[in-house]
Structure formats: C-alpha cells, structure tokens
PDB file of C-alpha atoms in Angstrom:
ATOM      1  CA  MET P   1       0.000   0.000   0.000  1.00 62.00           C
ATOM      2  CA  LYS P   2       1.674   3.177  -1.224  1.00 69.00           C
ATOM      3  CA  SER P   3       0.041   5.421   1.374  1.00 86.00           C
ATOM      4  CA  LEU P   4       1.548   3.306   4.195  1.00 87.00           C
ATOM      5  CA  GLU P   5       5.034   4.008   2.846  1.00 89.00           C
ATOM      6  CA  THR P   6       4.259   7.734   2.788  1.00 90.00           C
ATOM      7  CA  LEU P   7       2.893   7.428   6.337  1.00 89.00           C
ATOM      8  CA  ARG P   8       6.127   5.743   7.419  1.00 88.00           C
ATOM      9  CA  LEU P   9       8.162   8.589   5.935  1.00 88.00           C
ATOM     10  CA  LYS P  10       6.007  11.275   7.581  1.00 88.00           C
ATOM     11  CA  LEU P  11       6.273   9.598  10.980  1.00 87.00           C
ATOM     12  CA  LYS P  12      10.016   9.107  10.498  1.00 85.00           C
ATOM     13  CA  ARG P  13      10.340  12.851   9.854  1.00 85.00           C
ATOM     14  CA  HIS P  14       8.553  13.468  13.156  1.00 82.00           C
ATOM     15  CA  LYS P  15      10.779  10.828  14.809  1.00 80.00           C
ATOM     16  CA  ILE P  16       7.926   8.457  15.673  1.00 84.00           C
ATOM     17  CA  HIS P  17       8.398   4.698  15.412  1.00 84.00           C
ATOM     18  CA  PHE P  18       6.419   3.015  12.606  1.00 88.00           C
ATOM     19  CA  PHE P  19       6.408  -0.606  11.465  1.00 89.00           C
ATOM     20  CA  TYR P  20       4.043  -2.383   9.091  1.00 91.00           C
ATOM     21  CA  ASN P  21       3.905  -6.158   9.429  1.00 89.00           C
ATOM     22  CA  GLU P  22       2.606  -7.518   6.120  1.00 89.00           C
ATOM     23  CA  ASN P  23       2.172 -11.077   7.431  1.00 89.00           C
ATOM     24  CA  LEU P  24      -0.050  -9.984  10.321  1.00 89.00           C
ATOM     25  CA  ASN P  25      -1.527  -7.031   8.391  1.00 89.00           C
ATOM     26  CA  GLN P  26      -0.964  -4.611  11.255  1.00 91.00           C
ATOM     27  CA  ILE P  27       0.607  -1.217  11.792  1.00 91.00           C
ATOM     28  CA  GLU P  28       2.727  -0.596  14.863  1.00 90.00           C
ATOM     29  CA  ILE P  29       3.106   2.999  15.955  1.00 88.00           C
ATOM     30  CA  GLY P  30       5.274   3.471  18.971  1.00 77.00           C
ATOM     31  CA  LYS P  31       7.247   5.824  21.066  1.00 67.00           C
ATOM     32  CA  SER P  32       8.558   9.121  19.886  1.00 64.00           C
ATOM     33  CA  LEU P  33      12.153   8.434  18.996  1.00 58.00           C
ATOM     34  CA  ASN P  34      13.349  11.839  20.181  1.00 60.00           C
ATOM     35  CA  SER P  35      11.876  11.988  23.697  1.00 64.00           C
ATOM     36  CA  ASN P  36      15.130  10.859  25.353  1.00 72.00           C
ATOM     37  CA  GLN P  37      17.072  13.207  23.101  1.00 76.00           C
ATOM     38  CA  LYS P  38      14.886  16.163  24.151  1.00 75.00           C
ATOM     39  CA  LYS P  39      15.289  15.224  27.816  1.00 81.00           C
ATOM     40  CA  ILE P  40      19.092  15.016  27.532  1.00 86.00           C
ATOM     41  CA  ILE P  41      19.277  18.328  25.649  1.00 86.00           C
ATOM     42  CA  GLY P  42      17.035  19.952  28.244  1.00 87.00           C
ATOM     43  CA  ILE P  43      19.096  18.709  31.186  1.00 90.00           C
ATOM     44  CA  ALA P  44      22.346  19.738  29.463  1.00 92.00           C
ATOM     45  CA  LEU P  45      21.006  23.238  28.751  1.00 92.00           C
ATOM     46  CA  ILE P  46      19.860  23.671  32.346  1.00 93.00           C
ATOM     47  CA  ILE P  47      23.248  22.561  33.712  1.00 93.00           C
ATOM     48  CA  ILE P  48      25.158  24.811  31.290  1.00 93.00           C
ATOM     49  CA  GLY P  49      22.791  27.690  32.080  1.00 91.00           C
ATOM     50  CA  ILE P  50      23.283  27.309  35.832  1.00 92.00           C
ATOM     51  CA  LEU P  51      27.070  27.112  35.452  1.00 92.00           C
ATOM     52  CA  LEU P  52      27.129  30.161  33.175  1.00 89.00           C
ATOM     53  CA  PHE P  53      24.874  32.023  35.593  1.00 89.00           C
ATOM     54  CA  PHE P  54      27.291  31.503  38.489  1.00 88.00           C
ATOM     55  CA  VAL P  55      30.300  32.326  36.299  1.00 85.00           C
ATOM     56  CA  SER P  56      28.645  35.512  35.020  1.00 82.00           C
ATOM     57  CA  ILE P  57      27.689  36.605  38.547  1.00 80.00           C
ATOM     58  CA  GLY P  58      31.290  36.046  39.626  1.00 79.00           C
ATOM     59  CA  LEU P  59      32.617  37.956  36.627  1.00 76.00           C
ATOM     60  CA  LEU P  60      30.234  40.846  37.228  1.00 74.00           C
ATOM     61  CA  PHE P  61      31.541  41.255  40.773  1.00 73.00           C
ATOM     62  CA  ASP P  62      35.218  40.698  39.876  1.00 74.00           C
ATOM     63  CA  ILE P  63      35.389  42.858  36.755  1.00 72.00           C
ATOM     64  CA  ASP P  64      32.919  45.491  37.978  1.00 69.00           C
ATOM     65  CA  ILE P  65      31.332  46.117  34.565  1.00 67.00           C
ATOM     66  CA  LYS P  66      29.907  49.638  34.331  1.00 69.00           C
ATOM     67  CA  SER P  67      27.641  49.019  31.323  1.00 71.00           C
ATOM     68  CA  LYS P  68      24.128  48.051  32.393  1.00 75.00           C
ATOM     69  CA  PHE P  69      23.454  46.552  28.955  1.00 78.00           C
ATOM     70  CA  LEU P  70      26.447  44.212  29.194  1.00 74.00           C
ATOM     71  CA  SER P  71      25.460  43.300  32.763  1.00 75.00           C
ATOM     72  CA  LYS P  72      21.964  42.334  31.577  1.00 79.00           C
ATOM     73  CA  ILE P  73      23.403  40.195  28.756  1.00 78.00           C
ATOM     74  CA  PHE P  74      25.658  38.413  31.261  1.00 77.00           C
ATOM     75  CA  ILE P  75      22.608  37.561  33.384  1.00 83.00           C
ATOM     76  CA  LEU P  76      19.891  37.026  30.758  1.00 88.00           C
ATOM     77  CA  PHE P  77      21.802  34.611  28.503  1.00 89.00           C
ATOM     78  CA  PRO P  78      22.185  31.894  31.185  1.00 90.00           C
ATOM     79  CA  ILE P  79      18.580  32.429  32.291  1.00 90.00           C
ATOM     80  CA  GLY P  80      17.493  31.966  28.656  1.00 90.00           C
ATOM     81  CA  LEU P  81      19.433  28.686  28.467  1.00 91.00           C
ATOM     82  CA  ILE P  82      17.785  27.451  31.660  1.00 91.00           C
ATOM     83  CA  TYR P  83      14.345  28.424  30.333  1.00 90.00           C
ATOM     84  CA  PHE P  84      14.917  26.742  26.960  1.00 87.00           C
ATOM     85  CA  GLY P  85      16.163  23.598  28.730  1.00 88.00           C
ATOM     86  CA  GLY P  86      13.013  23.571  30.855  1.00 87.00           C
ATOM     87  CA  THR P  87      10.776  23.783  27.786  1.00 82.00           C
ATOM     88  CA  GLU P  88      12.611  20.832  26.190  1.00 80.00           C
ATOM     89  CA  ILE P  89      12.019  18.750  29.320  1.00 81.00           C
ATOM     90  CA  SER P  90       8.345  19.778  29.444  1.00 77.00           C
ATOM     91  CA  LYS P  91       7.927  18.537  25.851  1.00 72.00           C
ATOM     92  CA  THR P  92       9.020  15.064  26.952  1.00 74.00           C
ATOM     93  CA  ALA P  93       6.342  15.124  29.641  1.00 68.00           C
ATOM     94  CA  LYS P  94       3.733  15.975  26.985  1.00 63.00           C
ATOM     95  CA  LEU P  95       5.005  13.161  24.752  1.00 63.00           C
ATOM     96  CA  LYS P  96       4.577  10.583  27.540  1.00 64.00           C
ATOM     97  CA  LYS P  97       0.794  10.676  27.240  1.00 58.00           C
ATOM     98  CA  SER P  98       0.965   9.334  23.689  1.00 59.00           C
ATOM     99  CA  ASN P  99       4.182   7.358  24.021  1.00 67.00           C
ATOM    100  CA  LYS P 100       2.523   3.966  24.377  1.00 77.00           C
ATOM    101  CA  LYS P 101       2.874   1.341  21.681  1.00 84.00           C
ATOM    102  CA  LYS P 102      -0.218   1.104  19.469  1.00 88.00           C
ATOM    103  CA  ILE P 103      -0.996  -1.806  17.171  1.00 89.00           C
ATOM    104  CA  ILE P 104      -3.543  -0.906  14.530  1.00 91.00           C
ATOM    105  CA  LYS P 105      -5.262  -3.741  12.706  1.00 92.00           C
ATOM    106  CA  PRO P 106      -8.129  -3.501  10.219  1.00 91.00           C
ATOM    107  CA  THR P 107     -10.481  -4.808  12.932  1.00 91.00           C
ATOM    108  CA  GLU P 108      -9.128  -3.274  16.150  1.00 92.00           C
ATOM    109  CA  ILE P 109      -6.626  -1.016  17.883  1.00 91.00           C
ATOM    110  CA  LEU P 110      -4.467  -2.294  20.737  1.00 90.00           C
ATOM    111  CA  ILE P 111      -2.888   0.226  23.087  1.00 87.00           C
ATOM    112  CA  GLU P 112      -0.155  -1.226  25.267  1.00 84.00           C
ATOM    113  CA  GLY P 113       0.340   0.402  28.634  1.00 77.00           C
ATOM    114  CA  GLU P 114       0.197  -1.085  32.097  1.00 79.00           C
ATOM    115  CA  GLU P 115      -2.689  -3.059  30.634  1.00 85.00           C
ATOM    116  CA  VAL P 116      -3.478  -3.718  26.979  1.00 85.00           C
ATOM    117  CA  THR P 117      -6.568  -1.806  25.827  1.00 86.00           C
ATOM    118  CA  HIS P 118      -8.567  -3.430  23.011  1.00 88.00           C
ATOM    119  CA  ILE P 119     -10.759  -1.150  20.921  1.00 89.00           C
ATOM    120  CA  GLN P 120     -12.831  -2.887  18.283  1.00 90.00           C
ATOM    121  CA  LYS P 121     -13.437  -1.159  14.953  1.00 90.00           C
ATOM    122  CA  GLU P 122     -17.197  -1.086  15.607  1.00 91.00           C
ATOM    123  CA  GLN P 123     -16.632   0.825  18.871  1.00 90.00           C
ATOM    124  CA  ILE P 124     -14.786   3.722  17.199  1.00 91.00           C
ATOM    125  CA  THR P 125     -17.080   6.693  16.642  1.00 90.00           C
ATOM    126  CA  THR P 126     -14.493   9.340  15.745  1.00 90.00           C
ATOM    127  CA  LEU P 127     -10.989   9.347  14.327  1.00 90.00           C
ATOM    128  CA  ASP P 128      -9.768  12.931  14.058  1.00 91.00           C
ATOM    129  CA  TYR P 129      -7.006  15.341  15.029  1.00 92.00           C
ATOM    130  CA  LEU P 130      -6.698  18.365  17.262  1.00 90.00           C
ATOM    131  CA  PHE P 131      -4.164  21.130  17.793  1.00 84.00           C
ATOM    132  CA  GLU P 132      -2.631  22.195  21.042  1.00 78.00           C
ATOM    133  CA  LYS P 133      -1.623  25.795  21.530  1.00 70.00           C
ATOM    134  CA  ALA P 134       1.865  26.707  20.339  1.00 63.00           C
ATOM    135  CA  ASP P 135       4.387  26.695  23.158  1.00 64.00           C
ATOM    136  CA  GLU P 136       6.673  29.574  24.117  1.00 62.00           C
ATOM    137  CA  MET P 137       9.213  28.546  21.456  1.00 61.00           C
ATOM    138  CA  GLY P 138       6.595  28.683  18.670  1.00 67.00           C
ATOM    139  CA  GLU P 139       6.238  24.918  18.302  1.00 75.00           C
ATOM    140  CA  SER P 140       2.678  23.635  17.835  1.00 81.00           C
ATOM    141  CA  ALA P 141       1.511  20.152  18.739  1.00 83.00           C
ATOM    142  CA  GLY P 142      -1.119  18.080  17.023  1.00 87.00           C
ATOM    143  CA  SER P 143      -2.648  14.789  18.100  1.00 88.00           C
ATOM    144  CA  ILE P 144      -4.535  12.034  16.325  1.00 89.00           C
ATOM    145  CA  TYR P 145      -7.284  10.739  18.607  1.00 90.00           C
ATOM    146  CA  ILE P 146     -10.263   8.427  18.649  1.00 90.00           C
ATOM    147  CA  THR P 147     -13.493   8.409  20.615  1.00 90.00           C
ATOM    148  CA  THR P 148     -15.475   5.254  21.211  1.00 90.00           C
ATOM    149  CA  THR P 149     -19.009   4.205  21.999  1.00 88.00           C
ATOM    150  CA  LEU P 150     -17.747   3.259  25.472  1.00 85.00           C
ATOM    151  CA  SER P 151     -16.609   6.780  26.346  1.00 83.00           C
ATOM    152  CA  ASP P 152     -16.519  10.275  24.865  1.00 79.00           C
ATOM    153  CA  ASN P 153     -13.007  10.750  26.257  1.00 87.00           C
ATOM    154  CA  LYS P 154     -10.406  11.306  23.568  1.00 88.00           C
ATOM    155  CA  ILE P 155      -7.881   8.489  23.322  1.00 87.00           C
ATOM    156  CA  ILE P 156      -4.658   9.916  21.910  1.00 86.00           C
ATOM    157  CA  LEU P 157      -3.005   7.651  19.337  1.00 87.00           C
ATOM    158  CA  LEU P 158      -0.028   9.888  18.597  1.00 86.00           C
ATOM    159  CA  THR P 159       1.220  13.437  19.070  1.00 84.00           C
ATOM    160  CA  ILE P 160       3.546  15.273  16.735  1.00 84.00           C
ATOM    161  CA  TYR P 161       5.275  18.632  17.016  1.00 80.00           C
ATOM    162  CA  GLY P 162       6.092  21.161  14.314  1.00 80.00           C
ATOM    163  CA  THR P 163       6.983  24.812  13.936  1.00 78.00           C
ATOM    164  CA  HIS P 164       4.826  25.313  10.835  1.00 82.00           C
ATOM    165  CA  ARG P 165       1.159  24.874  11.729  1.00 81.00           C
ATOM    166  CA  GLU P 166       0.071  24.443   8.089  1.00 84.00           C
ATOM    167  CA  TYR P 167       2.533  21.569   7.529  1.00 87.00           C
ATOM    168  CA  LEU P 168       1.477  19.998  10.791  1.00 88.00           C
ATOM    169  CA  LYS P 169      -2.184  20.219   9.747  1.00 90.00           C
ATOM    170  CA  THR P 170      -1.380  18.609   6.382  1.00 91.00           C
ATOM    171  CA  ASP P 171       0.499  15.759   8.093  1.00 91.00           C
ATOM    172  CA  LEU P 172      -2.284  15.193  10.636  1.00 92.00           C
ATOM    173  CA  THR P 173      -4.945  15.168   7.911  1.00 92.00           C
ATOM    174  CA  PHE P 174      -2.914  12.671   5.886  1.00 93.00           C
ATOM    175  CA  ILE P 175      -2.320  10.387   8.898  1.00 92.00           C
ATOM    176  CA  LYS P 176      -6.012  10.505   9.820  1.00 92.00           C
ATOM    177  CA  ASP P 177      -7.065   9.703   6.247  1.00 92.00           C
ATOM    178  CA  VAL P 178      -4.596   6.802   5.910  1.00 92.00           C
ATOM    179  CA  LEU P 179      -5.670   5.257   9.215  1.00 91.00           C
ATOM    180  CA  SER P 180      -9.366   5.685   8.320  1.00 91.00           C
ATOM    181  CA  GLU P 181      -8.784   4.055   4.940  1.00 91.00           C
ATOM    182  CA  TYR P 182      -6.671   1.270   6.437  1.00 91.00           C
ATOM    183  CA  MET P 183      -9.350   0.394   8.982  1.00 90.00           C
ATOM    184  CA  GLN P 184     -12.196   1.223   6.563  1.00 88.00           C
ATOM    185  CA  LEU P 185     -13.827   3.394   9.196  1.00 83.00           C
ATOM    186  CA  LYS P 186     -17.153   5.055   8.723  1.00 73.00           C
ATOM    187  CA  THR P 187     -16.983   7.548  11.571  1.00 55.00           C
ATOM    188  CA  ASN P 188     -18.984  10.603  12.553  1.00 52.00           C
ATOM    189  CA  ASN P 189     -16.183  13.094  11.807  1.00 50.00           C
TER     190      ASN P 189
END
C-alpha cells in the first residue's frame, strides 16, 4: 500500500516509530524516537545555564562592569538557556501521554500500557485530530485521537510537534485519512 510508505516517511520525519507487518496485516506505531534526546538536551542546557549564571555573577563582581546593557546580557543569557532547557524537558512530559505502543489492525486497535486496551473497529465513533496551543518557542503540537461508543473521552493515538502549523495540519490530515482508509472506518467526523 503506497500510502503506508508515505505514512512511514512522515512519521520518520517526526521521529515516531512506525512498522508495518505484512504477514499480520498490522501497523505498529510506537514511542517518539526523540523523547530521550529532548530530555538530555534539556538537562544539558539547564546545567550549562546554571554554570554560566554563576560564572557571570562572579565575573560581574570581579570585573565590575559599568555598562548596564552588558550586565543584563551576562545575566539574561544563562537564564534563557535554563528556560529553553526547561521547555525541552516539558515537551518530553507531553510526549509521555501518547508514548505507548499502538498496534492498529483492520479490525481493532491495541494500546499497550500497564494493561493492553482493546478497541474494536465497531466501537470507534471518531478518528480525528486536534491542535494544542503553540508553546513559548513557537512549536505547535497536534494529536490524532479516537473516541469510542464506550466513552466520549479522547484516546490519543499519537502526538507530533512542528513549527509550521500548516505543515502539521497537512500531516495530521494525511495520517487521519490513511488510518481511516486502512481500517475502513465510517466515523462521525
């Protein structure tokens, strides 16, 4: 199926695990491949920011810089690093809610967590996407979700991030359409 190959490439670009097993006729969508990377970058930026903050405070007292502008730069740069590191770590926390392995078959969806959740095709009422507000760094998040006859709660299948909202919307629409076609869903969306 050509659209599954395109889906694989789109998810690879967003660093989300994808595997199609032809023998079992199932799609496996898993963890975001960059969540550990974001966490490590965030921790490194916070550590570097804290070290630079203490070094800059020490330099400000030792050198006795008269320029207020230069003093502010010495203080604000490390604070900016700490802030940026914190936002990277917070992104990993957001990714955890959709970081469970999902197995999508033409007849059901399995979500592996502490327990395996089985959702039959007939129980799915909606397969759609939603946007989350852009974060402080200008990165928007979009999620593919389902609702079922058992509950109106949205069950997140995957979340992707992007700086260009229009590209993100195009990717989410494509993913939703491919999954709907793959499962042959007739939903209320």
